[in-house]
Amino acid sequence: MGDFLGLFSDDKSRNQENDTEPKFQDNQTSGTLQLHKEELDITKNNVDAGEVVLSKDVVEEQKTMDVPVMHEEVVIKRTPINNERSDETISSEETIHIPVTQEQVEVNKYTVTTEEISASKRQVQETQQVQETLKHEEVHVNTTGSVDIITDGSGFEDINNR
């Protein structure tokens, strides 16, 4: 019989449509029930944590230095000569040229290496704590009437009071 608005249906068609209902079998002489639990499956993924950028800035500073320099001076000395007689004629053509020098400061700049900066990566191992709630199945034994349960010594003597 078909299902008409869920009112008229047989058990066979209802069980085929909804497999989530518990399946009971009457008159079993033995059976097993498997218990399950969740376990953690932990994986690690590499993700970008940031970036380090090394760059240089040019900083100017004014530098003042005292530099000793030398220059020549001409010393003129007059010495009287007691009016001695001379055979020279008086003329304005006789001259003396004395070159005078001085040190002049010349400033040049050159580049020197002062330090070397290097950067590299290294791996550091640390421990990170994760916390998760896990589920597990437990068995419950319910009896009705006068039923004796005998265990095989595997710890099921007090199965409902764990």
PDB file of C-alpha atoms in Angstrom:
ATOM      1  CA  MET A   1       0.000   0.000   0.000  1.00  0.00           C
ATOM      2  CA  GLY A   2       1.329   3.418  -0.857  1.00  0.00           C
ATOM      3  CA  ASP A   3       1.875   6.258   1.551  1.00  0.00           C
ATOM      4  CA  PHE A   4      -0.959   8.802   1.521  1.00  0.00           C
ATOM      5  CA  LEU A   5       0.151  11.910   3.484  1.00  0.00           C
ATOM      6  CA  GLY A   6       1.955   9.606   5.891  1.00  0.00           C
ATOM      7  CA  LEU A   7      -1.317   8.144   7.148  1.00  0.00           C
ATOM      8  CA  PHE A   8      -1.516   4.822   5.363  1.00  0.00           C
ATOM      9  CA  SER A   9       1.704   2.930   4.911  1.00  0.00           C
ATOM     10  CA  ASP A  10       2.998  -0.473   5.727  1.00  0.00           C
ATOM     11  CA  ASP A  11       6.039  -1.109   7.922  1.00  0.00           C
ATOM     12  CA  LYS A  12       8.118  -2.368   5.019  1.00  0.00           C
ATOM     13  CA  SER A  13       7.853   0.877   3.051  1.00  0.00           C
ATOM     14  CA  ARG A  14       8.444   2.971   6.197  1.00  0.00           C
ATOM     15  CA  ASN A  15      11.721   1.150   7.009  1.00  0.00           C
ATOM     16  CA  GLN A  16      12.970   1.550   3.470  1.00  0.00           C
ATOM     17  CA  GLU A  17      12.334   5.290   3.550  1.00  0.00           C
ATOM     18  CA  ASN A  18      13.874   5.912   6.941  1.00  0.00           C
ATOM     19  CA  ASP A  19      16.964   3.772   7.599  1.00  0.00           C
ATOM     20  CA  THR A  20      17.859   5.760  10.724  1.00  0.00           C
ATOM     21  CA  GLU A  21      15.384   3.928  12.940  1.00  0.00           C
ATOM     22  CA  PRO A  22      16.955   1.299  15.195  1.00  0.00           C
ATOM     23  CA  LYS A  23      16.670  -2.226  13.887  1.00  0.00           C
ATOM     24  CA  PHE A  24      15.539  -4.820  16.382  1.00  0.00           C
ATOM     25  CA  GLN A  25      15.541  -8.529  15.861  1.00  0.00           C
ATOM     26  CA  ASP A  26      13.434 -10.669  18.080  1.00  0.00           C
ATOM     27  CA  ASN A  27      14.431 -14.099  19.328  1.00  0.00           C
ATOM     28  CA  GLN A  28      18.219 -13.693  19.063  1.00  0.00           C
ATOM     29  CA  THR A  29      20.334 -16.262  20.805  1.00  0.00           C
ATOM     30  CA  SER A  30      23.540 -14.131  20.665  1.00  0.00           C
ATOM     31  CA  GLY A  31      24.799 -10.907  19.149  1.00  0.00           C
ATOM     32  CA  THR A  32      27.511  -8.315  19.182  1.00  0.00           C
ATOM     33  CA  LEU A  33      27.419  -4.556  19.525  1.00  0.00           C
ATOM     34  CA  GLN A  34      30.381  -2.495  18.350  1.00  0.00           C
ATOM     35  CA  LEU A  35      31.354   0.576  20.334  1.00  0.00           C
ATOM     36  CA  HIS A  36      33.039   3.526  18.639  1.00  0.00           C
ATOM     37  CA  LYS A  37      34.992   6.574  19.735  1.00  0.00           C
ATOM     38  CA  GLU A  38      36.438   9.676  18.141  1.00  0.00           C
ATOM     39  CA  GLU A  39      40.173  10.202  18.020  1.00  0.00           C
ATOM     40  CA  LEU A  40      42.102  13.317  17.112  1.00  0.00           C
ATOM     41  CA  ASP A  41      43.616  13.600  13.662  1.00  0.00           C
ATOM     42  CA  ILE A  42      46.099  16.446  13.946  1.00  0.00           C
ATOM     43  CA  THR A  43      47.711  17.975  10.878  1.00  0.00           C
ATOM     44  CA  LYS A  44      49.931  21.004  10.540  1.00  0.00           C
ATOM     45  CA  ASN A  45      49.834  23.509   7.687  1.00  0.00           C
ATOM     46  CA  ASN A  46      52.365  26.192   6.793  1.00  0.00           C
ATOM     47  CA  VAL A  47      50.759  29.636   6.688  1.00  0.00           C
ATOM     48  CA  ASP A  48      52.244  33.091   6.275  1.00  0.00           C
ATOM     49  CA  ALA A  49      53.074  34.557   9.668  1.00  0.00           C
ATOM     50  CA  GLY A  50      54.491  37.846   8.412  1.00  0.00           C
ATOM     51  CA  GLU A  51      57.528  39.235   6.692  1.00  0.00           C
ATOM     52  CA  VAL A  52      60.819  40.890   7.598  1.00  0.00           C
ATOM     53  CA  VAL A  53      62.155  43.563   5.251  1.00  0.00           C
ATOM     54  CA  LEU A  54      65.701  44.875   5.564  1.00  0.00           C
ATOM     55  CA  SER A  55      66.383  48.208   3.889  1.00  0.00           C
ATOM     56  CA  LYS A  56      68.823  51.080   4.157  1.00  0.00           C
ATOM     57  CA  ASP A  57      68.209  54.764   4.825  1.00  0.00           C
ATOM     58  CA  VAL A  58      70.717  57.498   4.027  1.00  0.00           C
ATOM     59  CA  VAL A  59      71.313  59.737   7.037  1.00  0.00           C
ATOM     60  CA  GLU A  60      73.290  62.943   6.646  1.00  0.00           C
ATOM     61  CA  GLU A  61      75.325  64.481   9.411  1.00  0.00           C
ATOM     62  CA  GLN A  62      77.453  67.603   9.472  1.00  0.00           C
ATOM     63  CA  LYS A  63      81.117  66.900  10.255  1.00  0.00           C
ATOM     64  CA  THR A  64      83.530  69.614  11.371  1.00  0.00           C
ATOM     65  CA  MET A  65      87.257  68.971  11.514  1.00  0.00           C
ATOM     66  CA  ASP A  66      90.215  71.218  12.358  1.00  0.00           C
ATOM     67  CA  VAL A  67      92.942  70.846   9.741  1.00  0.00           C
ATOM     68  CA  PRO A  68      96.343  72.478  10.328  1.00  0.00           C
ATOM     69  CA  VAL A  69      97.495  74.337   7.188  1.00  0.00           C
ATOM     70  CA  MET A  70     100.780  76.049   6.428  1.00  0.00           C
ATOM     71  CA  HIS A  71     101.410  79.253   4.545  1.00  0.00           C
ATOM     72  CA  GLU A  72     104.502  81.306   3.874  1.00  0.00           C
ATOM     73  CA  GLU A  73     105.029  84.880   4.847  1.00  0.00           C
ATOM     74  CA  VAL A  74     107.623  87.274   3.447  1.00  0.00           C
ATOM     75  CA  VAL A  75     109.711  88.979   6.040  1.00  0.00           C
ATOM     76  CA  ILE A  76     111.255  92.214   4.909  1.00  0.00           C
ATOM     77  CA  LYS A  77     114.235  93.326   6.870  1.00  0.00           C
ATOM     78  CA  ARG A  78     116.021  96.573   6.454  1.00  0.00           C
ATOM     79  CA  THR A  79     119.627  96.757   7.407  1.00  0.00           C
ATOM     80  CA  PRO A  80     121.482 100.109   7.335  1.00  0.00           C
ATOM     81  CA  ILE A  81     124.814  99.976   5.567  1.00  0.00           C
ATOM     82  CA  ASN A  82     126.748 103.084   6.719  1.00  0.00           C
ATOM     83  CA  ASN A  83     126.556 104.994   3.483  1.00  0.00           C
ATOM     84  CA  GLU A  84     129.244 103.136   1.607  1.00  0.00           C
ATOM     85  CA  ARG A  85     130.045 104.021  -1.936  1.00  0.00           C
ATOM     86  CA  SER A  86     128.585 102.001  -4.799  1.00  0.00           C
ATOM     87  CA  ASP A  87     129.315 101.782  -8.529  1.00  0.00           C
ATOM     88  CA  GLU A  88     125.707 101.005  -9.313  1.00  0.00           C
ATOM     89  CA  THR A  89     123.568 103.442 -11.134  1.00  0.00           C
ATOM     90  CA  ILE A  90     120.239 104.350  -9.830  1.00  0.00           C
ATOM     91  CA  SER A  91     117.553 102.541 -11.764  1.00  0.00           C
ATOM     92  CA  SER A  92     114.037 101.233 -11.257  1.00  0.00           C
ATOM     93  CA  GLU A  93     114.531  98.114 -13.341  1.00  0.00           C
ATOM     94  CA  GLU A  94     115.881  95.925 -10.630  1.00  0.00           C
ATOM     95  CA  THR A  95     113.194  93.776  -9.013  1.00  0.00           C
ATOM     96  CA  ILE A  96     113.090  90.697  -6.871  1.00  0.00           C
ATOM     97  CA  HIS A  97     110.315  88.087  -7.250  1.00  0.00           C
ATOM     98  CA  ILE A  98     109.679  85.822  -4.269  1.00  0.00           C
ATOM     99  CA  PRO A  99     106.979  83.195  -4.799  1.00  0.00           C
ATOM    100  CA  VAL A 100     104.854  82.641  -1.721  1.00  0.00           C
ATOM    101  CA  THR A 101     102.946  79.387  -1.147  1.00  0.00           C
ATOM    102  CA  GLN A 102     100.252  78.204   1.162  1.00  0.00           C
ATOM    103  CA  GLU A 103      98.434  74.944   1.774  1.00  0.00           C
ATOM    104  CA  GLN A 104      94.878  74.871   0.596  1.00  0.00           C
ATOM    105  CA  VAL A 105      92.418  72.364   2.042  1.00  0.00           C
ATOM    106  CA  GLU A 106      90.764  70.080  -0.514  1.00  0.00           C
ATOM    107  CA  VAL A 107      87.912  67.883   0.707  1.00  0.00           C
ATOM    108  CA  ASN A 108      87.130  64.608  -1.057  1.00  0.00           C
ATOM    109  CA  LYS A 109      84.791  61.859   0.063  1.00  0.00           C
ATOM    110  CA  TYR A 110      85.127  58.116  -0.365  1.00  0.00           C
ATOM    111  CA  THR A 111      82.998  55.209   0.738  1.00  0.00           C
ATOM    112  CA  VAL A 112      84.064  52.579   3.255  1.00  0.00           C
ATOM    113  CA  THR A 113      82.216  49.508   4.441  1.00  0.00           C
ATOM    114  CA  THR A 114      81.389  49.827   8.128  1.00  0.00           C
ATOM    115  CA  GLU A 115      79.389  46.689   8.807  1.00  0.00           C
ATOM    116  CA  GLU A 116      77.518  43.861   7.160  1.00  0.00           C
ATOM    117  CA  ILE A 117      73.964  42.957   8.089  1.00  0.00           C
ATOM    118  CA  SER A 118      72.713  39.490   7.247  1.00  0.00           C
ATOM    119  CA  ALA A 119      69.348  37.879   7.820  1.00  0.00           C
ATOM    120  CA  SER A 120      68.384  34.248   7.638  1.00  0.00           C
ATOM    121  CA  LYS A 121      65.575  32.029   8.824  1.00  0.00           C
ATOM    122  CA  ARG A 122      65.771  29.263  11.364  1.00  0.00           C
ATOM    123  CA  GLN A 123      63.145  26.841  12.546  1.00  0.00           C
ATOM    124  CA  VAL A 124      62.227  26.870  16.214  1.00  0.00           C
ATOM    125  CA  GLN A 125      60.319  23.978  17.754  1.00  0.00           C
ATOM    126  CA  GLU A 126      57.693  24.866  20.314  1.00  0.00           C
ATOM    127  CA  THR A 127      54.719  23.088  21.816  1.00  0.00           C
ATOM    128  CA  GLN A 128      51.208  24.353  21.192  1.00  0.00           C
ATOM    129  CA  GLN A 129      48.381  22.954  23.265  1.00  0.00           C
ATOM    130  CA  VAL A 130      45.152  22.033  21.474  1.00  0.00           C
ATOM    131  CA  GLN A 131      41.922  21.108  23.190  1.00  0.00           C
ATOM    132  CA  GLU A 132      38.981  19.305  21.615  1.00  0.00           C
ATOM    133  CA  THR A 133      35.957  17.439  22.919  1.00  0.00           C
ATOM    134  CA  LEU A 134      35.833  13.816  21.786  1.00  0.00           C
ATOM    135  CA  LYS A 135      32.811  11.522  21.782  1.00  0.00           C
ATOM    136  CA  HIS A 136      32.739   7.831  22.543  1.00  0.00           C
ATOM    137  CA  GLU A 137      30.027   5.237  22.875  1.00  0.00           C
ATOM    138  CA  GLU A 138      29.318   3.350  26.054  1.00  0.00           C
ATOM    139  CA  VAL A 139      27.181   0.268  26.459  1.00  0.00           C
ATOM    140  CA  HIS A 140      24.212   0.139  28.794  1.00  0.00           C
ATOM    141  CA  VAL A 141      22.629  -3.160  29.768  1.00  0.00           C
ATOM    142  CA  ASN A 142      18.950  -3.010  30.623  1.00  0.00           C
ATOM    143  CA  THR A 143      17.105  -6.063  31.825  1.00  0.00           C
ATOM    144  CA  THR A 144      13.481  -6.743  32.451  1.00  0.00           C
ATOM    145  CA  GLY A 145      12.243  -9.617  34.485  1.00  0.00           C
ATOM    146  CA  SER A 146      14.546 -12.046  36.238  1.00  0.00           C
ATOM    147  CA  VAL A 147      17.542 -12.212  33.909  1.00  0.00           C
ATOM    148  CA  ASP A 148      20.951 -13.332  35.133  1.00  0.00           C
ATOM    149  CA  ILE A 149      24.021 -11.758  33.473  1.00  0.00           C
ATOM    150  CA  ILE A 150      27.252 -13.702  33.712  1.00  0.00           C
ATOM    151  CA  THR A 151      30.438 -11.976  32.565  1.00  0.00           C
ATOM    152  CA  ASP A 152      33.670 -13.442  31.294  1.00  0.00           C
ATOM    153  CA  GLY A 153      35.868 -11.396  33.678  1.00  0.00           C
ATOM    154  CA  SER A 154      36.662  -8.689  31.135  1.00  0.00           C
ATOM    155  CA  GLY A 155      35.539  -5.829  33.377  1.00  0.00           C
ATOM    156  CA  PHE A 156      31.819  -5.823  32.593  1.00  0.00           C
ATOM    157  CA  GLU A 157      30.703  -6.776  36.114  1.00  0.00           C
ATOM    158  CA  ASP A 158      29.560  -3.194  36.845  1.00  0.00           C
ATOM    159  CA  ILE A 159      28.993  -2.020  33.294  1.00  0.00           C
ATOM    160  CA  ASN A 160      26.332   0.618  34.050  1.00  0.00           C
ATOM    161  CA  ASN A 161      28.275   2.269  36.900  1.00  0.00           C
ATOM    162  CA  ARG A 162      31.414   3.453  35.152  1.00  0.00           C
TER     163      ARG A 162
END
